[in-house]
Amino acid sequence: MSQRPYNFSAGPAALPEEVLHQAAAEMLDWHGSGMGVMEMSHRGREFMSIAEAAEADLRELLAVPANFRILFMQGGGLAENAIVPMNLSRGEQADFVITGSWSQKSAKEALRYCDAKVIASNAEGGHLTMPDPAGWALRPGARYVHVCTNETIHGVEFQALPDLKALGSDAALVIDCSSHILSRTIDWSKVGLAFAGAQKNIGPAGVTIVIVREDLLGHALAICPSAFDYKTVADNASMYNTPPTYGIYIAGLVFQWVKRQGGVAEMERRAVEKAELLYGYLDGEGAGCYVNRIDPACRSRMNVPFQLRDESRNEAFLAGAKARGLLQLKGHKSVGGMRASIYNAMPLAGVQALVAYLREFANAPL
Amino acid sequence: MSQRPYNFSAGPAALPEEVLHQAAAEMLDWHGSGMGVMEMSHRGREFMSIAEAAEADLRELLAVPANFRILFMQGGGLAENAIVPMNLSRGEQADFVITGSWSQKSAKEALRYCDAKVIASNAEGGHLTMPDPAGWALRPGARYVHVCTNETIHGVEFQALPDLKALGSDAALVIDCSSHILSRTIDWSKVGLAFAGAQKNIGPAGVTIVIVREDLLGHALAICPSAFDYKTVADNASMYNTPPTYGIYIAGLVFQWVKRQGGVAEMERRAVEKAELLYGYLDGEGAGCYVNRIDPACRSRMNVPFQLRDESRNEAFLAGAKARGLLQLKGHKSVGGMRASIYNAMPLAGVQALVAYLREFANAPL
């Protein structure tokens, strides 16, 4: 087979080629069952085994402790922006740290359900650095503190989780880790709830992963839909409503692929390698043509936004990239420019090809 | 290729074999784009064209008028049980007609959001006949009347939609048509909103189709999550949150398949043919061994529950069926017995094979 293009989409995003081959091969008949995965009752033995394996593999990969439940839900991060406060706020205080578009949306949506307050922000200067936890105006009465640990659009990432206990807070830490889940370990001693839309670093859109400490279950507001009450979802092993079965299957194949590669530690090693290669070029040799203004200590390993210094060349840049098999590099409309998302499924060779093109374009006569 | 088994799952359910072959063939590269459908940004030209075609084909197949919006959402029917009252009730009255498990769940969930009242029920006698609309205790102040037009578990189906206007009501009719959408035409002059989980008669779990009259948009309760506010979803062409892209693609392939077969009229002709064959056997030659107690005028063409008169033979029946390539015939746990779901994707040959086995089993020496 000839080389596939490299796909830098921010999400839905590239999947490991092995996973796609396996999914295609099993499309009409999963393991001799006579059924494709999409055709299976979610209550049947076959799909139950798929869902259980996906959960167990994710638990192993992220070393999720036994007192956390793993839920497979629907609606993505934007739905969780409502579902989290409906389940955790009890209508009381919830604190928000603003680090970019996603955390802004979370804080705004939570106002429907609770006393949501922004207690720190990196908005001044344009979301280029991360607010230091030592300066967060944590409220003693807050039920939880929400942070987006990797901002897909703005390209900033927490390199360590805040330790709320050490900061004197009893609030649960809620992390939206949609766009870097499985690219680094998670210190669960600091976390109450983690959620992630699967369509970025796992693959299929339409699956939302929620990992929640058991003591946070059972406090949903009366207006919380049954299908989005974490306790109901947990009590029914994510099968209260019909789950997005095929997406869970694909996520499970991705989890197995990550395990075969060496797990999250190996994903992190590769993420560092890929990010250093790309940022290194942009900051060094490519600095005359390209710019990334984000504080180097806060840069995302997954989502690398950058601008051409001469933005009139944007269309030419994208056309040349596409001609060389480098796809979906256009930046988010809210920030413009370019963005290379280099998730787990992006091989080092893809980033090498991108850097080669960046160099070629920078050196081309105008 | 050897014959695939016939899969009678109530949902997620069998897909047309042509659709699965096409999906497998396009898994790594959709139409020369260099990307699989799962890997495409939902904002990109490629996926936008897939979503637009799916919507246009569904609009054509169901002859949806221009003043109705088609939404692709997430969460299935159980989520819609909350989403509908959050959007349509305005916290006031909503009337419910109970015809089986699904409508019961809808009525119960709506109590969280409005003055929900059961105005008719077929519960007496065990959901075996449909309540005559002439006897419904419609409330003049109701914002909407909810009916489940085909009860997947109990196997009853409305053969015509109630005409609320003719009954003196101004309420919007809400129909949950999850398990028979695309098997018959819909008279939109009688309908305000239709919803359907795709995992029964369309295919992929994780996609919910909502078809809503425009004048019903824009009245959501303040506590309705943005991602589930029909107006927000409509204003963003179902892309407010990342949609379940692969499920929409598969649904689109199914819509194209239905069109190639001759559209909804041909699906209905086949549904009648398949249902008459199966009920004809159960009521006639098979009546000594099998029983279906539902009023013949109210029987579902899609979901055919039946019992063995000697239920001690259930396990033997299911084992023999599986050995003959007749899968997922076990009835829902809440009603027991057997159930054959014979959706659009089930060919006549599958029902013929089932009847042949029913006959063989009935005539076998004990």
mmCIF file with all atom_site columns, C-alpha atoms in Angstrom, chain B residues 243-321:
data_model
loop_
_atom_site.group_PDB
_atom_site.id
_atom_site.type_symbol
_atom_site.label_atom_id
_atom_site.label_alt_id
_atom_site.label_comp_id
_atom_site.label_asym_id
_atom_site.label_entity_id
_atom_site.label_seq_id
_atom_site.pdbx_PDB_ins_code
_atom_site.Cartn_x
_atom_site.Cartn_y
_atom_site.Cartn_z
_atom_site.occupancy
_atom_site.B_iso_or_equiv
_atom_site.pdbx_formal_charge
_atom_site.auth_seq_id
_atom_site.auth_comp_id
_atom_site.auth_asym_id
_atom_site.auth_atom_id
_atom_site.pdbx_PDB_model_num
ATOM 1  C CA . PRO B 1 243 ? -21.277 15.263  16.133 1.00 0.00 ? 243 PRO B CA 1
ATOM 2  C CA . PRO B 1 244 ? -20.990 11.463  16.078 1.00 0.00 ? 244 PRO B CA 1
ATOM 3  C CA . THR B 1 245 ? -19.400 11.683  12.655 1.00 0.00 ? 245 THR B CA 1
ATOM 4  C CA . TYR B 1 246 ? -19.000 8.027   11.816 1.00 0.00 ? 246 TYR B CA 1
ATOM 5  C CA . GLY B 1 247 ? -22.538 7.192   12.864 1.00 0.00 ? 247 GLY B CA 1
ATOM 6  C CA . ILE B 1 248 ? -23.878 9.987   10.663 1.00 0.00 ? 248 ILE B CA 1
ATOM 7  C CA . TYR B 1 249 ? -21.821 8.616   7.772  1.00 0.00 ? 249 TYR B CA 1
ATOM 8  C CA . ILE B 1 250 ? -23.217 5.094   8.279  1.00 0.00 ? 250 ILE B CA 1
ATOM 9  C CA . ALA B 1 251 ? -26.758 6.471   8.599  1.00 0.00 ? 251 ALA B CA 1
ATOM 10 C CA . GLY B 1 252 ? -26.161 8.306   5.315  1.00 0.00 ? 252 GLY B CA 1
ATOM 11 C CA . LEU B 1 253 ? -25.087 5.082   3.629  1.00 0.00 ? 253 LEU B CA 1
ATOM 12 C CA . VAL B 1 254 ? -28.283 3.440   4.907  1.00 0.00 ? 254 VAL B CA 1
ATOM 13 C CA . PHE B 1 255 ? -30.379 6.324   3.527  1.00 0.00 ? 255 PHE B CA 1
ATOM 14 C CA . GLN B 1 256 ? -28.737 5.847   0.126  1.00 0.00 ? 256 GLN B CA 1
ATOM 15 C CA . TRP B 1 257 ? -29.400 2.105   0.332  1.00 0.00 ? 257 TRP B CA 1
ATOM 16 C CA . VAL B 1 258 ? -33.089 2.745   1.109  1.00 0.00 ? 258 VAL B CA 1
ATOM 17 C CA . LYS B 1 259 ? -33.282 5.076   -1.883 1.00 0.00 ? 259 LYS B CA 1
ATOM 18 C CA . ARG B 1 260 ? -31.737 2.437   -4.163 1.00 0.00 ? 260 ARG B CA 1
ATOM 19 C CA . GLN B 1 261 ? -34.288 -0.108  -2.938 1.00 0.00 ? 261 GLN B CA 1
ATOM 20 C CA . GLY B 1 262 ? -37.167 2.170   -3.907 1.00 0.00 ? 262 GLY B CA 1
ATOM 21 C CA . GLY B 1 263 ? -37.583 4.420   -0.900 1.00 0.00 ? 263 GLY B CA 1
ATOM 22 C CA . VAL B 1 264 ? -39.915 4.274   2.073  1.00 0.00 ? 264 VAL B CA 1
ATOM 23 C CA . ALA B 1 265 ? -42.858 3.012   0.007  1.00 0.00 ? 265 ALA B CA 1
ATOM 24 C CA . GLU B 1 266 ? -40.864 -0.077  -0.952 1.00 0.00 ? 266 GLU B CA 1
ATOM 25 C CA . MET B 1 267 ? -39.661 -0.503  2.656  1.00 0.00 ? 267 MET B CA 1
ATOM 26 C CA . GLU B 1 268 ? -43.295 -0.439  3.755  1.00 0.00 ? 268 GLU B CA 1
ATOM 27 C CA . ARG B 1 269 ? -44.318 -2.968  1.111  1.00 0.00 ? 269 ARG B CA 1
ATOM 28 C CA . ARG B 1 270 ? -41.574 -5.310  2.285  1.00 0.00 ? 270 ARG B CA 1
ATOM 29 C CA . ALA B 1 271 ? -42.430 -4.716  5.949  1.00 0.00 ? 271 ALA B CA 1
ATOM 30 C CA . VAL B 1 272 ? -46.034 -5.727  5.307  1.00 0.00 ? 272 VAL B CA 1
ATOM 31 C CA . GLU B 1 273 ? -44.921 -8.808  3.386  1.00 0.00 ? 273 GLU B CA 1
ATOM 32 C CA . LYS B 1 274 ? -42.461 -9.912  6.080  1.00 0.00 ? 274 LYS B CA 1
ATOM 33 C CA . ALA B 1 275 ? -44.869 -9.229  8.963  1.00 0.00 ? 275 ALA B CA 1
ATOM 34 C CA . GLU B 1 276 ? -47.750 -11.058 7.273  1.00 0.00 ? 276 GLU B CA 1
ATOM 35 C CA . LEU B 1 277 ? -45.554 -14.074 6.669  1.00 0.00 ? 277 LEU B CA 1
ATOM 36 C CA . LEU B 1 278 ? -44.389 -14.269 10.288 1.00 0.00 ? 278 LEU B CA 1
ATOM 37 C CA . TYR B 1 279 ? -47.677 -13.425 12.049 1.00 0.00 ? 279 TYR B CA 1
ATOM 38 C CA . GLY B 1 280 ? -49.523 -15.661 9.572  1.00 0.00 ? 280 GLY B CA 1
ATOM 39 C CA . TYR B 1 281 ? -47.428 -18.617 10.617 1.00 0.00 ? 281 TYR B CA 1
ATOM 40 C CA . LEU B 1 282 ? -47.634 -17.836 14.356 1.00 0.00 ? 282 LEU B CA 1
ATOM 41 C CA . ASP B 1 283 ? -51.434 -17.414 14.263 1.00 0.00 ? 283 ASP B CA 1
ATOM 42 C CA . GLY B 1 284 ? -52.104 -20.303 11.916 1.00 0.00 ? 284 GLY B CA 1
ATOM 43 C CA . GLU B 1 285 ? -50.033 -23.407 11.451 1.00 0.00 ? 285 GLU B CA 1
ATOM 44 C CA . GLY B 1 286 ? -47.738 -22.528 14.398 1.00 0.00 ? 286 GLY B CA 1
ATOM 45 C CA . ALA B 1 287 ? -50.477 -21.682 16.907 1.00 0.00 ? 287 ALA B CA 1
ATOM 46 C CA . GLY B 1 288 ? -50.125 -24.978 18.733 1.00 0.00 ? 288 GLY B CA 1
ATOM 47 C CA . CYS B 1 289 ? -46.514 -24.240 19.648 1.00 0.00 ? 289 CYS B CA 1
ATOM 48 C CA . TYR B 1 290 ? -46.282 -20.416 19.659 1.00 0.00 ? 290 TYR B CA 1
ATOM 49 C CA . VAL B 1 291 ? -48.416 -17.524 20.795 1.00 0.00 ? 291 VAL B CA 1
ATOM 50 C CA . ASN B 1 292 ? -48.566 -13.773 20.197 1.00 0.00 ? 292 ASN B CA 1
ATOM 51 C CA . ARG B 1 293 ? -51.354 -12.245 22.282 1.00 0.00 ? 293 ARG B CA 1
ATOM 52 C CA . ILE B 1 294 ? -51.342 -8.753  20.777 1.00 0.00 ? 294 ILE B CA 1
ATOM 53 C CA . ASP B 1 295 ? -54.467 -7.382  19.084 1.00 0.00 ? 295 ASP B CA 1
ATOM 54 C CA . PRO B 1 296 ? -53.823 -8.069  15.374 1.00 0.00 ? 296 PRO B CA 1
ATOM 55 C CA . ALA B 1 297 ? -54.843 -4.503  14.485 1.00 0.00 ? 297 ALA B CA 1
ATOM 56 C CA . CYS B 1 298 ? -52.080 -3.094  16.712 1.00 0.00 ? 298 CYS B CA 1
ATOM 57 C CA . ARG B 1 299 ? -49.225 -5.442  15.973 1.00 0.00 ? 299 ARG B CA 1
ATOM 58 C CA . SER B 1 300 ? -45.835 -4.033  15.091 1.00 0.00 ? 300 SER B CA 1
ATOM 59 C CA . ARG B 1 301 ? -44.448 -4.771  11.661 1.00 0.00 ? 301 ARG B CA 1
ATOM 60 C CA . MET B 1 302 ? -40.961 -4.338  13.059 1.00 0.00 ? 302 MET B CA 1
ATOM 61 C CA . ASN B 1 303 ? -40.813 -6.085  16.442 1.00 0.00 ? 303 ASN B CA 1
ATOM 62 C CA . VAL B 1 304 ? -42.586 -9.420  16.776 1.00 0.00 ? 304 VAL B CA 1
ATOM 63 C CA . PRO B 1 305 ? -42.566 -10.772 20.316 1.00 0.00 ? 305 PRO B CA 1
ATOM 64 C CA . PHE B 1 306 ? -43.883 -14.310 20.777 1.00 0.00 ? 306 PHE B CA 1
ATOM 65 C CA . GLN B 1 307 ? -43.775 -17.040 23.379 1.00 0.00 ? 307 GLN B CA 1
ATOM 66 C CA . LEU B 1 308 ? -43.374 -20.772 23.208 1.00 0.00 ? 308 LEU B CA 1
ATOM 67 C CA . ARG B 1 309 ? -46.438 -22.367 24.774 1.00 0.00 ? 309 ARG B CA 1
ATOM 68 C CA . ASP B 1 310 ? -43.983 -24.634 26.560 1.00 0.00 ? 310 ASP B CA 1
ATOM 69 C CA . GLU B 1 311 ? -41.475 -22.160 27.943 1.00 0.00 ? 311 GLU B CA 1
ATOM 70 C CA . SER B 1 312 ? -39.288 -24.953 29.299 1.00 0.00 ? 312 SER B CA 1
ATOM 71 C CA . ARG B 1 313 ? -38.148 -25.332 25.677 1.00 0.00 ? 313 ARG B CA 1
ATOM 72 C CA . ASN B 1 314 ? -36.882 -21.729 25.402 1.00 0.00 ? 314 ASN B CA 1
ATOM 73 C CA . GLU B 1 315 ? -33.203 -22.585 25.697 1.00 0.00 ? 315 GLU B CA 1
ATOM 74 C CA . ALA B 1 316 ? -33.491 -25.435 23.188 1.00 0.00 ? 316 ALA B CA 1
ATOM 75 C CA . PHE B 1 317 ? -35.304 -23.091 20.788 1.00 0.00 ? 317 PHE B CA 1
ATOM 76 C CA . LEU B 1 318 ? -32.594 -20.448 20.998 1.00 0.00 ? 318 LEU B CA 1
ATOM 77 C CA . ALA B 1 319 ? -29.763 -22.961 20.664 1.00 0.00 ? 319 ALA B CA 1
ATOM 78 C CA . GLY B 1 320 ? -31.358 -24.514 17.583 1.00 0.00 ? 320 GLY B CA 1
ATOM 79 C CA . ALA B 1 321 ? -31.917 -21.084 16.074 1.00 0.00 ? 321 ALA B CA 1
#
